[in-house]
GROMACS .gro file of C-alpha atoms in nm:
model
   83
    1PHE     CA    1  -8.793  -0.713  -3.354
    2PRO     CA    2  -8.585  -0.871  -3.630
    3VAL     CA    3  -8.220  -0.939  -3.554
    4THR     CA    4  -7.934  -1.058  -3.772
    5ILE     CA    5  -7.822  -1.398  -3.646
    6LEU     CA    6  -7.537  -1.452  -3.891
    7GLN     CA    7  -7.370  -1.227  -4.145
    8ALA     CA    8  -7.299  -1.360  -4.494
    9ASN     CA    9  -6.991  -1.584  -4.501
   10ALA     CA   10  -6.875  -1.738  -4.828
   11ASN     CA   11  -6.658  -1.982  -4.628
   12ARG     CA   12  -6.945  -2.114  -4.412
   13GLU     CA   13  -6.970  -2.492  -4.416
   14GLU     CA   14  -7.255  -2.527  -4.167
   15LEU     CA   15  -7.494  -2.313  -3.965
   16PHE     CA   16  -7.708  -2.397  -3.664
   17VAL     CA   17  -7.989  -2.209  -3.489
   18GLN     CA   18  -8.198  -2.323  -3.190
   19ASN     CA   19  -8.493  -2.146  -3.032
   20LEU     CA   20  -8.452  -2.095  -2.655
   21ALA     CA   21  -8.773  -1.892  -2.602
   22THR     CA   22  -9.117  -2.036  -2.527
   23GLY     CA   23  -9.273  -1.869  -2.833
   24ALA     CA   24  -9.203  -1.941  -3.199
   25LEU     CA   25  -8.885  -1.817  -3.367
   26TYR     CA   26  -8.921  -1.702  -3.729
   27VAL     CA   27  -8.598  -1.755  -3.924
   28LYS     CA   28  -8.529  -1.604  -4.265
   29TYR     CA   29  -8.254  -1.654  -4.519
   30GLY     CA   30  -8.199  -1.281  -4.572
   31ALA     CA   31  -8.265  -0.967  -4.368
   32SER     CA   32  -8.570  -0.855  -4.170
   33ALA     CA   33  -8.737  -1.178  -4.058
   34ALA     CA   34  -9.095  -1.135  -3.935
   35SER     CA   35  -9.401  -1.349  -3.865
   36ASN     CA   36  -9.516  -1.272  -4.219
   37SER     CA   37  -9.174  -1.302  -4.388
   38PHE     CA   38  -8.973  -1.614  -4.301
   39ASN     CA   39  -8.839  -1.945  -4.433
   40PHE     CA   40  -8.862  -2.152  -4.114
   41VAL     CA   41  -9.062  -2.147  -3.791
   42LEU     CA   42  -8.879  -2.303  -3.497
   43ALA     CA   43  -9.104  -2.429  -3.218
   44GLY     CA   44  -9.071  -2.281  -2.871
   45SER     CA   45  -8.905  -2.447  -2.572
   46THR     CA   46  -9.108  -2.595  -2.287
   47SER     CA   47  -8.956  -2.323  -2.065
   48ALA     CA   48  -8.706  -2.044  -2.126
   49ASN     CA   49  -8.359  -2.179  -2.207
   50ALA     CA   50  -8.473  -2.541  -2.167
   51GLY     CA   51  -8.278  -2.647  -2.476
   52ASP     CA   52  -8.567  -2.838  -2.632
   53GLY     CA   53  -8.688  -2.571  -2.875
   54GLY     CA   54  -8.691  -2.621  -3.249
   55SER     CA   55  -8.361  -2.613  -3.436
   56LEU     CA   56  -8.226  -2.565  -3.786
   57SER     CA   57  -7.904  -2.698  -3.936
   58ASP     CA   58  -7.791  -2.620  -4.290
   59LEU     CA   59  -7.480  -2.737  -4.475
   60ASN     CA   60  -7.516  -2.512  -4.781
   61TYR     CA   61  -7.648  -2.161  -4.713
   62THR     CA   62  -7.381  -1.887  -4.691
   63GLY     CA   63  -7.592  -1.568  -4.686
   64VAL     CA   64  -7.736  -1.350  -4.410
   65VAL     CA   65  -7.967  -1.519  -4.156
   66SER     CA   66  -8.217  -1.316  -3.952
   67ALA     CA   67  -8.480  -1.400  -3.691
   68SER     CA   68  -8.782  -1.253  -3.520
   69GLY     CA   69  -8.958  -1.370  -3.205
   70ALA     CA   70  -9.328  -1.445  -3.175
   71ASN     CA   71  -9.552  -1.141  -3.118
   72SER     CA   72  -9.263  -0.906  -3.201
   73SER     CA   73  -9.079  -1.009  -2.883
   74THR     CA   74  -8.703  -1.008  -2.868
   75PRO     CA   75  -8.588  -1.349  -2.994
   76ILE     CA   76  -8.392  -1.578  -2.763
   77TYR     CA   77  -8.176  -1.828  -2.948
   78ILE     CA   78  -7.836  -1.985  -2.984
   79SER     CA   79  -7.655  -1.989  -3.317
   80TRP     CA   80  -7.318  -2.082  -3.458
   81GLU     CA   81  -7.145  -2.142  -3.785
   82ARG     CA   82  -6.855  -2.360  -3.891
   83SER     CA   83  -6.619  -2.232  -4.157
   0.00000   0.00000   0.00000
């Protein structure tokens, strides 16, 4: 199921997303991320919430960010933005 991670923010200076699930996390710059519509694939963690899953940091993008878990599962992630 796709979820919106971050809403558009013209004042955003940095964004960060890390996958906390064991399956892949599909991240899209825009709405409705899916396994067939994404910009980045973040690798899964060795175990749930282990903190060693793939991550993404961006200093430029200010639009909507969405994500979808592997096999249409609910994504588990941490995200933040600095404005």
